Amino acid sequence: MKHVSTWTVGSVSVTRVEEQLGFASFPPESYFAGFERDVLDRHLGWLEPNHYRRETNQLITSVHSWLIRTGRHTILLDGCAGNHKERSWLPRFHQLDTPWLERLRAAGAAPEDIDVVLCTHLHEDHLGWNTRLRDGRWVPTFPNATYLFSREENDYWDPTQHPDAPEEPIRKVLYRDSVLPVIEAGQALLIEGTHAIDDELRVEPAPGHTPRLVILKLDAGGERAVFCGDVLHHALQVYAPHWNSRFCVLPEQARSTRRRVLEHCAGEGALLFPAHFGAPHVAAIAAEARGFSVQFVPPSD
């Protein structure tokens, strides 16, 4: 099993850096709102063995980062769950001790090489490696990087902006160990609306899963890609875009955004780089009479 794999989009290199690959914390019936067993059954032929295990009725999901190298930037998109983080409410991400940093180095990038970090949203499995524990303190993992956060997403989770809100885990723990240290170090840039990283990369709002999740669009010499974060959690949603995950906070917007992203990929020939699809992790999307279909794209290395 490869923990590091690379795709090429035009002149841009995109490398998947895996933190973990395994079973989702919930069966499909409770993972997806509106789940229909017959949809899953129709697709068993390709779902097994990389996306679903029939014997135990378990979805297979990945947690990984995307390392994107252009001629000007070395970008890390989504920092997985991270090591030594208190996540007792989600055992899959609790007090991990993984070799993710070693895998990043194996991909050819030391933490000091990263100059942009983009968090698609502020959930446990997308920003843990923003920081690491050093001498008992959480410090930015990437000392030379500008960290991009959606301002609206940040404002939603920032506990100081919601003093009367219940102290749910993301505000009470995650924000303080994985976002606030970056802000205090002066490395955060809060972005609004559409934001260009350079001529090839553009950040766009894609609300629904969270109030202001963002996606990253790549256009390199006419070859295109979309890094969609949690707009889709599982490849089966390509065939059932009306299914939301149990974690989507704005259901109608989540469905609308998901369909919009799929339509863009199908219409523009843009490869889909999701955050959690099983192997081989990257997909080409086609429009069909009854919706969409997926064809997986193996890495180029």
Coordinates of C-alpha atoms in Angstrom, one line a residue:
M1 CA 0.0 0.0 0.0
K2 CA 1.4 3.4 -1.0
H3 CA 1.0 6.2 1.5
V4 CA 2.4 8.8 -1.0
S5 CA 1.3 9.0 -4.6
T6 CA 1.5 11.8 -7.2
W7 CA -0.7 13.0 -10.1
T8 CA 0.2 15.6 -12.7
V9 CA -2.2 18.3 -13.8
G10 CA -0.6 20.3 -16.6
S11 CA 2.6 21.6 -15.1
V12 CA 1.5 21.2 -11.5
S13 CA 2.4 18.2 -9.3
V14 CA -0.2 17.0 -6.8
T15 CA 0.8 14.4 -4.2
R16 CA -1.5 12.7 -1.7
V17 CA 0.1 12.3 1.7
E18 CA -1.9 9.8 3.7
E19 CA -2.5 9.9 7.4
Q20 CA -4.9 7.0 7.7
L21 CA -7.0 4.7 5.5
G22 CA -9.7 2.7 7.2
F23 CA -13.3 2.3 8.1
A24 CA -15.7 5.2 8.7
S25 CA -16.9 5.6 12.2
F26 CA -20.6 5.0 11.2
P27 CA -22.3 2.5 8.9
P28 CA -23.8 3.9 5.7
E29 CA -27.4 4.0 7.1
S30 CA -26.3 6.6 9.7
Y31 CA -23.5 8.2 7.8
F32 CA -25.7 9.5 5.0
A33 CA -29.0 11.4 5.4
G34 CA -31.5 9.9 3.0
F35 CA -29.5 6.7 2.5
E36 CA -31.0 4.2 0.1
R37 CA -29.8 0.6 0.3
D38 CA -30.6 -0.1 -3.3
V39 CA -28.3 2.6 -4.5
L40 CA -25.4 1.0 -2.7
D41 CA -26.4 -2.5 -3.9
R42 CA -26.3 -1.4 -7.5
H43 CA -22.7 -0.3 -7.2
L44 CA -21.2 -3.1 -5.2
G45 CA -19.2 -4.2 -8.3
W46 CA -16.9 -1.2 -8.0
L47 CA -17.3 -0.3 -4.4
E48 CA -15.5 -3.4 -3.3
P49 CA -12.8 -3.7 -2.1
N50 CA -11.5 -0.1 -1.9
H51 CA -14.7 1.8 -0.8
Y52 CA -16.9 -0.6 1.1
R53 CA -16.8 -3.9 2.9
R54 CA -20.0 -5.9 2.4
E55 CA -19.3 -8.5 5.2
T56 CA -19.3 -5.8 7.9
N57 CA -21.3 -3.1 6.2
Q58 CA -18.5 -0.6 6.6
L59 CA -17.6 2.4 4.4
I60 CA -13.9 2.8 3.7
T61 CA -12.5 6.3 3.9
S62 CA -9.2 8.0 3.7
V63 CA -7.7 10.9 5.6
H64 CA -5.0 12.6 3.6
S65 CA -3.5 15.9 2.6
W66 CA -2.8 17.2 -0.9
L67 CA 0.7 18.6 -1.5
I68 CA 0.4 20.9 -4.5
R69 CA 3.6 22.2 -6.2
T70 CA 3.5 24.9 -8.9
G71 CA 6.3 26.9 -10.3
R72 CA 5.9 29.4 -7.5
H73 CA 4.3 27.7 -4.5
T74 CA 4.4 24.6 -2.4
I75 CA 0.9 24.3 -0.9
L76 CA -0.5 22.0 1.7
L77 CA -4.2 21.5 1.4
D78 CA -5.9 20.2 4.6
G79 CA -3.7 19.0 7.5
C80 CA -5.5 15.8 8.5
A81 CA -6.0 15.0 12.2
G82 CA -2.5 15.6 13.6
N83 CA -0.6 13.9 16.4
H84 CA -1.3 14.1 20.1
K85 CA -4.5 16.0 19.7
E86 CA -7.3 15.6 22.3
R87 CA -10.3 14.3 20.3
S88 CA -12.0 12.0 22.7
W89 CA -15.4 12.6 21.0
L90 CA -14.0 11.0 17.8
P91 CA -11.8 8.0 18.7
R92 CA -10.5 7.7 15.1
F93 CA -8.7 11.0 15.6
H94 CA -7.9 10.9 19.3
Q95 CA -4.2 11.1 20.5
L96 CA -2.7 9.8 17.2
D97 CA 0.9 9.1 16.7
T98 CA 1.3 8.7 13.0
P99 CA 4.3 9.1 10.6
W100 CA 2.5 11.7 8.6
L101 CA 5.4 14.2 8.7
E102 CA 7.9 11.5 7.6
R103 CA 5.5 10.8 4.7
L104 CA 5.5 14.5 3.8
R105 CA 9.3 14.5 3.7
A106 CA 9.2 11.3 1.6
A107 CA 7.0 13.3 -0.8
G108 CA 9.8 15.7 -1.2
A109 CA 8.7 18.5 1.2
A110 CA 10.0 19.4 4.6
P111 CA 7.7 21.5 6.8
E112 CA 10.0 24.5 6.1
D113 CA 9.3 24.2 2.4
I114 CA 5.6 24.8 2.6
D115 CA 4.7 28.4 1.9
V116 CA 0.9 28.2 1.8
V117 CA -1.4 26.1 3.9
L118 CA -5.1 26.0 2.9
C119 CA -7.8 24.7 5.3
T120 CA -11.0 23.9 3.3
H121 CA -12.8 24.1 6.6
L122 CA -12.3 23.8 10.4
H123 CA -13.1 20.2 11.2
E124 CA -11.0 17.8 13.2
D125 CA -9.5 15.8 10.2
H126 CA -8.6 18.9 8.1
L127 CA -6.3 21.0 10.3
G128 CA -4.7 18.9 12.9
W129 CA -1.2 19.3 11.4
N130 CA -1.6 23.0 11.4
T131 CA 0.3 22.8 14.7
R132 CA 2.5 20.4 16.6
L133 CA 3.5 20.0 20.2
R134 CA 6.8 21.5 21.1
D135 CA 8.0 21.9 24.7
G136 CA 4.4 21.6 25.9
R137 CA 3.0 24.3 23.5
W138 CA 1.2 24.1 20.2
V139 CA 3.2 25.8 17.6
P140 CA 2.7 26.1 13.8
T141 CA 4.1 23.1 12.0
F142 CA 5.0 25.1 8.9
P143 CA 7.1 28.1 10.0
N144 CA 7.4 29.7 6.6
A145 CA 3.8 29.3 5.5
T146 CA 0.9 31.7 5.3
Y147 CA -2.2 29.8 6.5
L148 CA -5.4 30.6 4.6
F149 CA -8.7 30.4 6.5
S150 CA -12.1 31.5 5.3
R151 CA -13.0 34.5 7.5
E152 CA -16.6 33.4 7.8
E153 CA -15.6 29.9 8.7
N154 CA -13.1 31.2 11.3
D155 CA -15.7 33.6 12.8
Y156 CA -18.2 30.7 13.1
W157 CA -15.9 28.6 15.2
D158 CA -14.0 31.3 17.1
P159 CA -15.2 30.9 20.7
T160 CA -14.6 34.5 21.5
Q161 CA -17.2 35.5 19.0
H162 CA -19.8 33.3 20.5
P163 CA -19.5 33.7 24.3
D164 CA -23.1 32.5 24.9
A165 CA -22.9 29.5 22.6
P166 CA -22.5 26.0 24.1
E167 CA -18.8 25.0 24.3
E168 CA -18.9 22.2 21.7
P169 CA -15.6 20.4 21.1
I170 CA -14.6 22.3 18.0
R171 CA -14.8 25.6 19.7
K172 CA -13.6 24.4 23.1
V173 CA -10.6 22.3 22.0
L174 CA -9.8 22.2 18.3
Y175 CA -9.9 25.9 17.6
R176 CA -7.5 26.5 20.5
D177 CA -5.0 23.9 19.6
S178 CA -5.0 24.1 15.8
V179 CA -6.1 27.6 14.8
L180 CA -5.4 30.1 17.5
P181 CA -1.7 29.3 17.7
V182 CA -1.4 30.1 14.0
I183 CA -3.2 33.4 14.4
E184 CA -1.1 34.3 17.5
A185 CA 2.0 33.5 15.5
G186 CA 1.0 36.1 12.8
Q187 CA 0.8 33.4 10.1
A188 CA -2.9 33.5 9.4
L189 CA -4.6 35.2 6.5
L190 CA -8.4 35.4 6.7
I191 CA -9.9 35.4 3.2
E192 CA -13.3 36.4 1.9
G193 CA -15.1 35.4 -1.2
T194 CA -12.9 34.3 -4.1
H195 CA -9.1 34.4 -3.5
A196 CA -6.4 33.9 -6.0
I197 CA -3.2 32.1 -4.7
D198 CA -1.6 32.6 -8.1
D199 CA -2.7 32.6 -11.8
E200 CA -3.4 28.8 -11.6
L201 CA -5.1 28.4 -8.3
R202 CA -8.3 30.0 -7.0
V203 CA -10.1 29.5 -3.7
E204 CA -13.9 29.7 -3.9
P205 CA -16.7 29.5 -1.3
A206 CA -18.6 26.2 -1.2
P207 CA -20.9 26.4 1.8
G208 CA -23.1 23.6 3.1
H209 CA -21.0 21.0 4.9
T210 CA -19.9 23.9 7.1
P211 CA -21.0 27.5 6.9
R212 CA -18.1 28.6 4.7
L213 CA -16.2 25.6 3.4
V214 CA -14.0 26.5 0.5
I215 CA -12.7 24.6 -2.5
L216 CA -9.6 25.1 -4.6
K217 CA -9.8 25.2 -8.4
L218 CA -6.7 24.5 -10.5
D219 CA -6.3 25.5 -14.1
A220 CA -2.8 24.7 -15.4
G221 CA -2.4 25.0 -19.2
G222 CA -6.0 24.0 -19.8
E223 CA -5.9 21.0 -17.5
R224 CA -8.2 21.4 -14.6
A225 CA -8.8 20.0 -11.1
V226 CA -11.0 20.7 -8.1
F227 CA -9.9 20.1 -4.5
C228 CA -13.3 19.7 -3.0
G229 CA -12.7 19.1 0.7
D230 CA -15.8 17.6 2.2
V231 CA -18.3 18.6 -0.5
L232 CA -18.3 14.9 -1.1
H233 CA -17.2 12.4 1.6
H234 CA -17.5 9.2 -0.4
A235 CA -17.5 8.2 -4.0
L236 CA -21.0 6.8 -3.7
Q237 CA -22.3 10.4 -3.5
V238 CA -21.4 10.9 -7.1
Y239 CA -24.4 8.7 -7.9
A240 CA -26.5 10.1 -5.0
P241 CA -25.6 13.8 -4.7
H242 CA -28.7 14.3 -2.7
W243 CA -27.2 12.4 0.2
N244 CA -25.6 14.6 2.8
S245 CA -23.2 13.3 5.4
R246 CA -24.3 13.4 9.0
F247 CA -21.8 16.2 9.5
C248 CA -23.3 18.7 7.0
V249 CA -24.7 21.6 8.9
L250 CA -26.6 23.4 6.0
P251 CA -28.3 20.5 4.2
E252 CA -29.9 22.3 1.3
Q253 CA -26.8 24.3 0.6
A254 CA -24.7 21.2 0.9
R255 CA -26.7 19.4 -1.8
S256 CA -26.7 22.5 -4.1
T257 CA -22.9 22.9 -3.7
R258 CA -22.3 19.2 -4.3
R259 CA -24.2 19.2 -7.6
R260 CA -22.5 22.4 -8.7
V261 CA -19.1 20.9 -8.1
L262 CA -20.0 17.7 -10.0
E263 CA -21.4 19.7 -12.9
H264 CA -18.2 21.8 -13.1
C265 CA -16.1 18.7 -13.1
A266 CA -18.2 17.0 -15.8
G267 CA -18.5 20.1 -17.9
E268 CA -14.9 21.4 -17.7
G269 CA -13.2 18.0 -17.6
A270 CA -11.8 18.9 -14.2
L271 CA -10.4 16.0 -12.1
L272 CA -11.9 15.7 -8.6
F273 CA -9.4 15.6 -5.7
P274 CA -11.6 14.8 -2.6
A275 CA -10.5 14.6 1.0
H276 CA -11.7 11.1 1.8
F277 CA -12.3 8.9 -1.2
G278 CA -10.7 5.4 -1.0
A279 CA -8.1 4.2 -3.5
P280 CA -7.2 5.4 -6.0
H281 CA -8.6 8.6 -4.5
V282 CA -8.9 10.8 -7.6
A283 CA -11.9 10.8 -10.0
A284 CA -13.0 11.9 -13.4
I285 CA -16.7 12.8 -13.4
A286 CA -19.0 12.3 -16.4
A287 CA -22.6 13.6 -16.8
E288 CA -25.2 11.0 -17.7
A289 CA -28.9 11.1 -18.3
R290 CA -29.8 10.2 -14.7
G291 CA -27.0 12.1 -13.0
F292 CA -23.2 11.5 -12.9
S293 CA -20.7 8.7 -13.0
V294 CA -17.2 8.3 -11.7
Q295 CA -14.1 6.9 -13.3
F296 CA -11.1 6.6 -11.0
V297 CA -7.7 8.0 -12.1
P298 CA -4.6 6.2 -11.0
P299 CA -1.5 8.2 -9.9
S300 CA 1.1 9.0 -12.5
D301 CA 4.1 7.9 -10.4

